[in-house]
PDB file of C-alpha atoms in Angstrom:
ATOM      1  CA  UNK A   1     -27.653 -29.577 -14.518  1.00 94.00           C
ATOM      2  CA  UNK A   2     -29.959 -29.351 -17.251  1.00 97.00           C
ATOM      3  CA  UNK A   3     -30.380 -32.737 -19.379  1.00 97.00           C
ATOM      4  CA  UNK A   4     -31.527 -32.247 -22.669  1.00 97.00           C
ATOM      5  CA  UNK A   5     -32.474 -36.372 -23.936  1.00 97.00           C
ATOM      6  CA  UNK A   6     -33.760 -37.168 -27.293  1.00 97.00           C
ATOM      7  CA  UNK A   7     -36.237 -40.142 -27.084  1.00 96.00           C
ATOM      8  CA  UNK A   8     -39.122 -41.591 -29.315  1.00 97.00           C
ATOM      9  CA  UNK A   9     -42.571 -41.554 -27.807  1.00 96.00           C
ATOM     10  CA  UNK A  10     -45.386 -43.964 -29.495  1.00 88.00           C
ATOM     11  CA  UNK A  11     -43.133 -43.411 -32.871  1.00 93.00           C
ATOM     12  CA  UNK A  12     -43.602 -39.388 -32.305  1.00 97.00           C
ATOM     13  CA  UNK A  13     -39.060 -37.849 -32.204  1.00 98.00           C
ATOM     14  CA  UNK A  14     -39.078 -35.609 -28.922  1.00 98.00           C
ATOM     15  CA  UNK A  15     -36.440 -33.540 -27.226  1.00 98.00           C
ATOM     16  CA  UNK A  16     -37.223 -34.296 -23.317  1.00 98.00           C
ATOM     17  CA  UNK A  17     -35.558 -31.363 -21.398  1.00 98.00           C
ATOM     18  CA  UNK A  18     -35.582 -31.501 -17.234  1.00 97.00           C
ATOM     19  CA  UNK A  19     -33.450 -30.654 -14.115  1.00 96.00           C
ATOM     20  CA  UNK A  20     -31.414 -34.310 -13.797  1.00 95.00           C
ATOM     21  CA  UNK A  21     -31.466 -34.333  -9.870  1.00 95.00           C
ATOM     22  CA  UNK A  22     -35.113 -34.114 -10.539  1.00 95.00           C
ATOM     23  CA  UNK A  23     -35.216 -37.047 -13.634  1.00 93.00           C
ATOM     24  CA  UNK A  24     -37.851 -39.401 -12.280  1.00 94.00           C
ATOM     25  CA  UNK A  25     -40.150 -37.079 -10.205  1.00 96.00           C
ATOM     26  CA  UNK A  26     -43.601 -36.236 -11.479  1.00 98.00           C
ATOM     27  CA  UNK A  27     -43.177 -32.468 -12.551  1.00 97.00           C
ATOM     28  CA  UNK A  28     -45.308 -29.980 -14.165  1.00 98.00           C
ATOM     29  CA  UNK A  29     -44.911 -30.782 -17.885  1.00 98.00           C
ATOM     30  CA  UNK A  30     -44.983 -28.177 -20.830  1.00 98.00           C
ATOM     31  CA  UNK A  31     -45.755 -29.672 -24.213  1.00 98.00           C
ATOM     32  CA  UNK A  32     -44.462 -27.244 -26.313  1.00 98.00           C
ATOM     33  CA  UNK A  33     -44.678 -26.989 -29.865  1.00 98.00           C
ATOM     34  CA  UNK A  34     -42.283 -25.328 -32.906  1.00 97.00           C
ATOM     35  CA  UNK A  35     -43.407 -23.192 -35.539  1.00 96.00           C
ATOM     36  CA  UNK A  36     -44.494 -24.069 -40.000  1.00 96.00           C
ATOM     37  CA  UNK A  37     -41.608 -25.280 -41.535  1.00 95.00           C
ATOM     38  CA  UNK A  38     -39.598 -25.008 -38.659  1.00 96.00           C
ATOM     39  CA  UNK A  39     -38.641 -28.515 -35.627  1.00 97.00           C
ATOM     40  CA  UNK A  40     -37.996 -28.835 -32.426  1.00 97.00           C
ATOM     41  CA  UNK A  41     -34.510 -28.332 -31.878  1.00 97.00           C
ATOM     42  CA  UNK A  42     -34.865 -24.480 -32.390  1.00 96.00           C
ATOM     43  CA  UNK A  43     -37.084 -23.971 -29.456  1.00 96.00           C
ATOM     44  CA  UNK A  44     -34.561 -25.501 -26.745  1.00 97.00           C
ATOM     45  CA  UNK A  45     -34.063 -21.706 -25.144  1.00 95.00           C
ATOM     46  CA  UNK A  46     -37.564 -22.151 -24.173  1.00 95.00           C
ATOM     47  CA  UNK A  47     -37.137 -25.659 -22.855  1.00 96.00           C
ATOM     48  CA  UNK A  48     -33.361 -24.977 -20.953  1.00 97.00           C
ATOM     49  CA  UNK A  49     -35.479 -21.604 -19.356  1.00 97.00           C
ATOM     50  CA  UNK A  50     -38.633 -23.888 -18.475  1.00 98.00           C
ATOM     51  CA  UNK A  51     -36.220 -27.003 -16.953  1.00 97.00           C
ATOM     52  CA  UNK A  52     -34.350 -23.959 -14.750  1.00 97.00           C
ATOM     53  CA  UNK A  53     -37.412 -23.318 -13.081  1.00 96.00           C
ATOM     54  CA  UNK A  54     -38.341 -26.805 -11.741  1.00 97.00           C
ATOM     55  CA  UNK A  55     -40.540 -28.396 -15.162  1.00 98.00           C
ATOM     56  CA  UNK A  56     -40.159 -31.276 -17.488  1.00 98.00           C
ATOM     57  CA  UNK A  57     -40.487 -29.906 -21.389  1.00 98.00           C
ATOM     58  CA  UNK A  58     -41.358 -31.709 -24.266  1.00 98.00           C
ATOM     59  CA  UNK A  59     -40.534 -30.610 -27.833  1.00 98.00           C
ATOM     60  CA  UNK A  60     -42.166 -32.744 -30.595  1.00 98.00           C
ATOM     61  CA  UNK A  61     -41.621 -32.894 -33.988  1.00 98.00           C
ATOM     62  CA  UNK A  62     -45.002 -32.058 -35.849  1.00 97.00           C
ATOM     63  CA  UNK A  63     -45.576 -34.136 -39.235  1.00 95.00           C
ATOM     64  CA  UNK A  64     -43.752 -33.524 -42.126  1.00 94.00           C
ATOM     65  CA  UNK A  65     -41.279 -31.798 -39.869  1.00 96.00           C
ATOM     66  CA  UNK A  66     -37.905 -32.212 -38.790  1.00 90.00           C
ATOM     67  CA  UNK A  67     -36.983 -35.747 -37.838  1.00 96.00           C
ATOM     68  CA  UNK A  68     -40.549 -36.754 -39.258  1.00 94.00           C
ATOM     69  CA  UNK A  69     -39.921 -34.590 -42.869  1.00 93.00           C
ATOM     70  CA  UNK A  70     -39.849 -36.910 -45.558  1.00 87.00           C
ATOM     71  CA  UNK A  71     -39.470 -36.272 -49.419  1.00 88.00           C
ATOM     72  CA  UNK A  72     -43.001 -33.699 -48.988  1.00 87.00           C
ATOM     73  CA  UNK A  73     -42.088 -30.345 -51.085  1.00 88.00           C
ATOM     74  CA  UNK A  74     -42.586 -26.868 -49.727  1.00 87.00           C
ATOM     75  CA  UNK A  75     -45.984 -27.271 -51.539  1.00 86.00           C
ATOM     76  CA  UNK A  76     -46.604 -29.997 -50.036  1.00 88.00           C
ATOM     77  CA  UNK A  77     -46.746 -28.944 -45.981  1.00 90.00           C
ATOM     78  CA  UNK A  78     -48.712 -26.235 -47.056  1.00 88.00           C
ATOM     79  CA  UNK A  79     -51.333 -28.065 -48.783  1.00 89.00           C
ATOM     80  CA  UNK A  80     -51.563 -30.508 -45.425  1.00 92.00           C
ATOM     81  CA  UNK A  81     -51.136 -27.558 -43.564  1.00 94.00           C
ATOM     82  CA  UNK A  82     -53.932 -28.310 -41.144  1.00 96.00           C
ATOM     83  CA  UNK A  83     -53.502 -31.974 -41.224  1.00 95.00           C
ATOM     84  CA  UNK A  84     -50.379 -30.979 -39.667  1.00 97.00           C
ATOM     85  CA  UNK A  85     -51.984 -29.244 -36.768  1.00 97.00           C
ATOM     86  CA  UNK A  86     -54.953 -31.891 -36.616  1.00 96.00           C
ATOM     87  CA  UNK A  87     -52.143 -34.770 -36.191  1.00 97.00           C
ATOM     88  CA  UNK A  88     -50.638 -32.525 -33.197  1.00 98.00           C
ATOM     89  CA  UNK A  89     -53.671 -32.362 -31.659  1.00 98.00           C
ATOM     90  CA  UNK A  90     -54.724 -35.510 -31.828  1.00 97.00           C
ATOM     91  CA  UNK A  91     -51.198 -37.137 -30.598  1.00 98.00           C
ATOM     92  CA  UNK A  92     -50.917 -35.237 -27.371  1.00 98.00           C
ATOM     93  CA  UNK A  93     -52.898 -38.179 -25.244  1.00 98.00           C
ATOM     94  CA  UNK A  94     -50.483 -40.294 -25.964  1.00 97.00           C
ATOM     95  CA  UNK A  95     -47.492 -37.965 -25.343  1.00 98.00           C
ATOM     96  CA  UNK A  96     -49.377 -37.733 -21.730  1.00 98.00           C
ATOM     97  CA  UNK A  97     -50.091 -41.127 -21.618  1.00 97.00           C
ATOM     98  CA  UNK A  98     -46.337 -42.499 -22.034  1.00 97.00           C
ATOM     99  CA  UNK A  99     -45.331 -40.117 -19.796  1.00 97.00           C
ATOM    100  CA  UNK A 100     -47.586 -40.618 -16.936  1.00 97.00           C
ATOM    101  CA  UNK A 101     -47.425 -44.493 -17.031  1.00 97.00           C
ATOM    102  CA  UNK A 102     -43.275 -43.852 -16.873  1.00 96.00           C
ATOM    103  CA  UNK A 103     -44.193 -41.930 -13.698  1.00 97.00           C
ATOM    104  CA  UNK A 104     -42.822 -38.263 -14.982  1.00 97.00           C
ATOM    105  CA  UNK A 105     -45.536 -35.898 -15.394  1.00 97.00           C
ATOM    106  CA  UNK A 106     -47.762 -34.394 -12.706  1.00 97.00           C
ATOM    107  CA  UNK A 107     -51.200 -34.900 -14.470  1.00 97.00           C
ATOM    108  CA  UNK A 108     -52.748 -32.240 -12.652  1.00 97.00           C
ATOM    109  CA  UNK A 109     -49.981 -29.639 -13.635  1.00 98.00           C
ATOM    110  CA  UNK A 110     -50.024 -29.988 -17.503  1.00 98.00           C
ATOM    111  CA  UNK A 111     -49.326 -26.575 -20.383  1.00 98.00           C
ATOM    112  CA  UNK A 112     -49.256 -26.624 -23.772  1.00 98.00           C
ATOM    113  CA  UNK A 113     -47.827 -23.845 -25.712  1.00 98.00           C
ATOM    114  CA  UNK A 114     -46.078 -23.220 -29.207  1.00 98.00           C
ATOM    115  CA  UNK A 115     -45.384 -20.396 -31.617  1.00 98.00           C
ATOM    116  CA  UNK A 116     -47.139 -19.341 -35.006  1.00 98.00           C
ATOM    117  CA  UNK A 117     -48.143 -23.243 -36.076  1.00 98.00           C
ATOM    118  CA  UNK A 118     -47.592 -24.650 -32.578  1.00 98.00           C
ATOM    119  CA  UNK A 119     -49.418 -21.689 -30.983  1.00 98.00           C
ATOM    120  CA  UNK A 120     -52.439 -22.292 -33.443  1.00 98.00           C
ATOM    121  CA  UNK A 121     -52.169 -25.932 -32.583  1.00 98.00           C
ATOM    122  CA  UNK A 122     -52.286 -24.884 -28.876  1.00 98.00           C
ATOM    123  CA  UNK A 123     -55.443 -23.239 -29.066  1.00 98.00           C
ATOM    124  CA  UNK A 124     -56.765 -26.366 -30.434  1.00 98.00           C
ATOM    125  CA  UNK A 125     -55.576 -28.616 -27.755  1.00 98.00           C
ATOM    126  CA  UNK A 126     -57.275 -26.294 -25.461  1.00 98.00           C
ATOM    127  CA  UNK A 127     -60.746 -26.161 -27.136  1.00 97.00           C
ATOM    128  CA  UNK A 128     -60.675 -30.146 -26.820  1.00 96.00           C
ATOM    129  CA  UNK A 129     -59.216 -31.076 -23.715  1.00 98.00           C
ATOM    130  CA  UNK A 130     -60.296 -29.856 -20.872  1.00 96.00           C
ATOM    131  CA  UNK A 131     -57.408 -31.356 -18.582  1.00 97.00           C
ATOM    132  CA  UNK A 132     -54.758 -29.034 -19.893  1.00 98.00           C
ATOM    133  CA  UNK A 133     -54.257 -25.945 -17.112  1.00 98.00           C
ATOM    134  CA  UNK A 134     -52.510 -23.590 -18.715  1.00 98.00           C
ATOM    135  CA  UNK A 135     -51.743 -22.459 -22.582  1.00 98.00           C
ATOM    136  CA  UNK A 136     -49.446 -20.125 -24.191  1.00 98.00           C
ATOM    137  CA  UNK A 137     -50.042 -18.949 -27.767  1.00 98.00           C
ATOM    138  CA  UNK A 138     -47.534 -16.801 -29.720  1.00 98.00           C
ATOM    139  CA  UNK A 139     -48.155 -15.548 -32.508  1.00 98.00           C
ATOM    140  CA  UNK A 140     -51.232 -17.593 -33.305  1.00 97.00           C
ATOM    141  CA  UNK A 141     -54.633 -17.852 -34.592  1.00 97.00           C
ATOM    142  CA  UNK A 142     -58.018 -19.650 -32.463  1.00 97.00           C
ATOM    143  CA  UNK A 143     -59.777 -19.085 -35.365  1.00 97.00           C
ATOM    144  CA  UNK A 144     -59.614 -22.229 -37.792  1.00 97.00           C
ATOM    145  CA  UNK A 145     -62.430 -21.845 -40.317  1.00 95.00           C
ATOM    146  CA  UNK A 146     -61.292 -17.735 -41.251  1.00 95.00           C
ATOM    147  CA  UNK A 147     -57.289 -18.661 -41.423  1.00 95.00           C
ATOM    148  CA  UNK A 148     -58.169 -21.805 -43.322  1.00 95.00           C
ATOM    149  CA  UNK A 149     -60.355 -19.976 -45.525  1.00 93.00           C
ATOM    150  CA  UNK A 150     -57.831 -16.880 -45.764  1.00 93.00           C
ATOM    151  CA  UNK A 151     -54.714 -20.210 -46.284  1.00 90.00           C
ATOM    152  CA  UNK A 152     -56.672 -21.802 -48.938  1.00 89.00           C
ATOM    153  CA  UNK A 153     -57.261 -18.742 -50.877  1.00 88.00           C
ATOM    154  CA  UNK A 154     -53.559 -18.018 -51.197  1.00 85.00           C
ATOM    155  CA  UNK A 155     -52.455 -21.083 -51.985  1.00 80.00           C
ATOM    156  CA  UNK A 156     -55.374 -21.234 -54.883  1.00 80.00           C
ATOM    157  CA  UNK A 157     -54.017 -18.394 -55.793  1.00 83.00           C
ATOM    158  CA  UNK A 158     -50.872 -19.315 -56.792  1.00 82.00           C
ATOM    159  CA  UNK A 159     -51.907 -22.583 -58.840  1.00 80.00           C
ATOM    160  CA  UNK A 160     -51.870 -24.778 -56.438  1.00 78.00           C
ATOM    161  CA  UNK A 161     -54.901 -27.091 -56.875  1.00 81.00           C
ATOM    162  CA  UNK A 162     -55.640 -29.256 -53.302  1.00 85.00           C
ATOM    163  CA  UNK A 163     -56.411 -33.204 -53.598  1.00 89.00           C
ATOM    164  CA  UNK A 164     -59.413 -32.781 -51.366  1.00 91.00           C
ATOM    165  CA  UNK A 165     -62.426 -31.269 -50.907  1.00 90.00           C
ATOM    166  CA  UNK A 166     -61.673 -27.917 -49.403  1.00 89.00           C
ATOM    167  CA  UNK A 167     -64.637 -26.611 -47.698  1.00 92.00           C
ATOM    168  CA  UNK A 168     -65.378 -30.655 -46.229  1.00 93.00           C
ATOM    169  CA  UNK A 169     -61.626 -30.070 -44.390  1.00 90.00           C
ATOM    170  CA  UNK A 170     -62.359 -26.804 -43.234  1.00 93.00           C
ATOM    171  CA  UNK A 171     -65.385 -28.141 -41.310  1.00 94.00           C
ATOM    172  CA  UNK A 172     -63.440 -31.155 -40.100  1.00 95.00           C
ATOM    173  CA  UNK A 173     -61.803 -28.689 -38.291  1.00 94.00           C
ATOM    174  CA  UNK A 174     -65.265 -26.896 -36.102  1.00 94.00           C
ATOM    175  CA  UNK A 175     -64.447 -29.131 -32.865  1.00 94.00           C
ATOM    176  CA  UNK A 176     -60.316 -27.730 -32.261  1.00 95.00           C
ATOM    177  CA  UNK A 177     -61.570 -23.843 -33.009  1.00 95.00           C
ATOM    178  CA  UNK A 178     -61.682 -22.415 -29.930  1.00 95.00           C
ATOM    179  CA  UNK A 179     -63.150 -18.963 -31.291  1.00 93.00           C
ATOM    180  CA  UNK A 180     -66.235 -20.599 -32.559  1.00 92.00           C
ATOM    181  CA  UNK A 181     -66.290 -21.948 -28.303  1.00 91.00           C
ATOM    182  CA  UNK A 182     -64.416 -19.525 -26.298  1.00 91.00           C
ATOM    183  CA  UNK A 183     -66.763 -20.726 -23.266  1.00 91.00           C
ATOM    184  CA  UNK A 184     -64.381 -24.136 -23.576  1.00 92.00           C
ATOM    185  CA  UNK A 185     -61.082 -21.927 -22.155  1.00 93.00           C
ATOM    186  CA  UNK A 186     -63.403 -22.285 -18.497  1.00 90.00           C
ATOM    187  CA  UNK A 187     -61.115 -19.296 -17.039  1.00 88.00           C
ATOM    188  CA  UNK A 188     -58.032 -21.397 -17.349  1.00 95.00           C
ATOM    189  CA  UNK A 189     -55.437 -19.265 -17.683  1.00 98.00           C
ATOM    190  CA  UNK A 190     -53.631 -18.250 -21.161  1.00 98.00           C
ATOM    191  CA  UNK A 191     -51.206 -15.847 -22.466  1.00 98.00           C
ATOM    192  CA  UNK A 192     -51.202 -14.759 -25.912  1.00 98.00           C
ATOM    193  CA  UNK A 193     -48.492 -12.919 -27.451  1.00 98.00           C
ATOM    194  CA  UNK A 194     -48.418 -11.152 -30.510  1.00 98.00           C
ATOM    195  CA  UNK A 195     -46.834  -8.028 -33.084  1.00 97.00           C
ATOM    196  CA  UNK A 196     -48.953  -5.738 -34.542  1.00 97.00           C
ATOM    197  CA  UNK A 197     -46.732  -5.938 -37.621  1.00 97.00           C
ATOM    198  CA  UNK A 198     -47.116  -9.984 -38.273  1.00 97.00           C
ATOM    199  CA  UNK A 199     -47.161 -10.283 -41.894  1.00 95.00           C
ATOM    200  CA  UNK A 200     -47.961 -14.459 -41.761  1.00 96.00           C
ATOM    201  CA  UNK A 201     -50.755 -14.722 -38.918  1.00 97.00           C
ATOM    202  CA  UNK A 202     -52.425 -11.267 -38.727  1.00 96.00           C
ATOM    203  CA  UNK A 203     -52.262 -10.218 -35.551  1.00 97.00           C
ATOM    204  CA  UNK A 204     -56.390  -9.143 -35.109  1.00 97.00           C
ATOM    205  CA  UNK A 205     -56.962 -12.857 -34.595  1.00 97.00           C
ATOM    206  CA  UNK A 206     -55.424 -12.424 -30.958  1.00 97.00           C
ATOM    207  CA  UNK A 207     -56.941  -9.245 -30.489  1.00 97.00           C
ATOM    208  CA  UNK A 208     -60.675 -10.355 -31.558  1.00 96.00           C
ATOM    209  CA  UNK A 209     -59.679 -13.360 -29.191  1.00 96.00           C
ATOM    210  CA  UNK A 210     -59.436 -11.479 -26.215  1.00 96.00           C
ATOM    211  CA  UNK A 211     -61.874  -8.737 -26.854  1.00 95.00           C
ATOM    212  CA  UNK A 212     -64.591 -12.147 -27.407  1.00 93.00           C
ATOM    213  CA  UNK A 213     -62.990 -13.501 -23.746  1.00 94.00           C
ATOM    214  CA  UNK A 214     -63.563 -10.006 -22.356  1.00 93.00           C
ATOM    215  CA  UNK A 215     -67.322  -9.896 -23.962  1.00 91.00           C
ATOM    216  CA  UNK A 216     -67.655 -13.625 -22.176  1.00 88.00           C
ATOM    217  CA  UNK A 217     -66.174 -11.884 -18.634  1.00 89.00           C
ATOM    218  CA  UNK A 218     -63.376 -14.853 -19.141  1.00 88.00           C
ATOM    219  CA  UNK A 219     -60.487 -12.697 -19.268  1.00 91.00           C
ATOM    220  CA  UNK A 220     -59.217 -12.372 -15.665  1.00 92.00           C
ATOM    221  CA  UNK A 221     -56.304 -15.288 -15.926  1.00 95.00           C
ATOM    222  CA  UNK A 222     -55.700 -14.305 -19.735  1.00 97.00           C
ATOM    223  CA  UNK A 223     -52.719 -11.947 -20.575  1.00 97.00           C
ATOM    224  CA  UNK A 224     -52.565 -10.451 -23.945  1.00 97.00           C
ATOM    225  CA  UNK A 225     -49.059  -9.290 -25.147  1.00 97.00           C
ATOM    226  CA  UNK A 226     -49.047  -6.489 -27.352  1.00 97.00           C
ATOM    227  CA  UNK A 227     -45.689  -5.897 -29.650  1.00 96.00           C
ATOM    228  CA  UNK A 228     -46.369  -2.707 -31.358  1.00 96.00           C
ATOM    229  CA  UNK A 229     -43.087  -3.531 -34.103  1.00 95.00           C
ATOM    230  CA  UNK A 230     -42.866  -7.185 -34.141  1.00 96.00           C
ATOM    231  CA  UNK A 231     -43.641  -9.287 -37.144  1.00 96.00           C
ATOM    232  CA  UNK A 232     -43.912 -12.829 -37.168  1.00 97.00           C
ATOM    233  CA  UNK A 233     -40.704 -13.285 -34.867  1.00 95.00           C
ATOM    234  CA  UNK A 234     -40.850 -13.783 -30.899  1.00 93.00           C
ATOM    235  CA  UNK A 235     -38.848 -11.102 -29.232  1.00 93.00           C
ATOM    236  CA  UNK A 236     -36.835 -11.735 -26.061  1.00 95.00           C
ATOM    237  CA  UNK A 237     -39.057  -9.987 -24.390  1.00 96.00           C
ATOM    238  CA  UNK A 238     -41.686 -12.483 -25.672  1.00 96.00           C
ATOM    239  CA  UNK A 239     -40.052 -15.199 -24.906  1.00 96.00           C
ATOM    240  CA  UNK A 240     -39.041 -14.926 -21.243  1.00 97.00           C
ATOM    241  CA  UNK A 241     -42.619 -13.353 -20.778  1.00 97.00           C
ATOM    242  CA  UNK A 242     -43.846 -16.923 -21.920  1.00 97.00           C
ATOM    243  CA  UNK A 243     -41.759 -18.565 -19.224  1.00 97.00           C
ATOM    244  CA  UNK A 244     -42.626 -15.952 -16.402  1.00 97.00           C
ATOM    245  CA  UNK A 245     -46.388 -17.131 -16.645  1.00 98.00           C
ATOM    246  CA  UNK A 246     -46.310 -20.584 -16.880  1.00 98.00           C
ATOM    247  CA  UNK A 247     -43.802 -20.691 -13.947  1.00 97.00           C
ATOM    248  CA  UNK A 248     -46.300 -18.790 -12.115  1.00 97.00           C
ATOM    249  CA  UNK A 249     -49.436 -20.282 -13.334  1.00 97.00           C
ATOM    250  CA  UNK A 250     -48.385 -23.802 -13.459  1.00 96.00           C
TER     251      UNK A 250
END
């Protein structure tokens, strides 16, 4: 049976989702991550399909989301958009770290993946650690500095004035973009998955991605998903797609 156990890691709300006749073995572990505006509790299909096929899942709540949402307006998670992502980033060690010292995760067997914000915060995890083996973006964007830019300039223009320096946070974030380093994927292998009709993260950011990874002869363990009618919503299709390669990659 498949045990779906909500538990606080290092003060970060997860939904832990495994096999329970398989509850204290080290597994391959997916860190998998929900979308803007969005928590974790609407990505169980992907963690129920994931525990059926012999991994552990974890579904965190990013910052200003879900259990961690606090009285921040709409405005407001836009604005920190990034910081957001950043604070993703930067928390997975410890995820791992928990994890591993309960005895759980198999360290050399470790995915992250996410959709729209958690697939943008995937490609960041894999630009800075080098220990992850597998990644699964949907619906996402590698390329900080342009989608800041392009995020900034919409917000701007409706009003909204930030409370920092813009252009000093866009460059905090040169070490997570992975399309200013594609050489930092090191053939692992990825699958990216997107619609040609995405009206929130344009969809040419995946396909400049993988043309770059084909230009760098890094493509052979990366699978690029083309929807030709999707917008920003996974399809089925999508989805079980995402599972099919990480059970076979991972």
């Amino acid at each position: 049976m498949i045990q779906v156990e909500h538990k606080w890691i290092k003060e970060i709300p997860v939904l832990h989702i495994f096999d329970e006749t398989r509850a204290s073995e080290q597994l391959p572990t997916v860190f998998f991550y929900h979308g803007f505006q969005s928590q974790k509790e609407l990505y169980l299909s992907y963690g129920y399909l994931l525990a059926q096929r012999g991994m552990r899942v974890i579904l965190p709540d990013a910052a200003m989301h879900g259990e961690r949402h606090g009285a921040e307006s709409d405005t407001e998670q836009a604005i920190y958009f990034w910081d957001t992502v950043r604070g993703n980033i930067d928390e997975l060690p410890q995820l791992v770290e928990a994890l591993n010292k309960e005895g759980l995760v198999d360290m050399s067997r470790l995915a992250v993946g996410g959709f729209s914000m958690g697939a943008i915060t995937s490609y960041g995890m894999l630009a800075q650690y080098d220990w992850l083996k597998v990644g699964v973006c949907l619906a996402g964007s590698s390329y900080y500095e342009h989608f800041a830019r392009a995020l900034a300039d919409g917000v701007a223009k409706q009003g909204m004035e930030f409370p920092y320096d813009v252009d000093e946070r866009i460059s905090e974030l040169a070490p997570y973009d992975l399309s200013a380093q594609p050489t930092k994927l090191k053939n692992r292998p990825l699958m990216m998955w997107h619609g040609k009709e995405d009206d929130v993260v344009p969809f040419a950011y995946s396909e400049k991605l993988y043309e770059a990874l084909v230009e760098e002869d890094m493509s052979d363990n990366v699978a690029f998903m083309v929807d030709e009618k999707a917008k920003h919503k996974i399809t089925i299709e999508g989805m079980l797609a995402a599972v099919g390669f990480l059970e076979e990659k991972l």
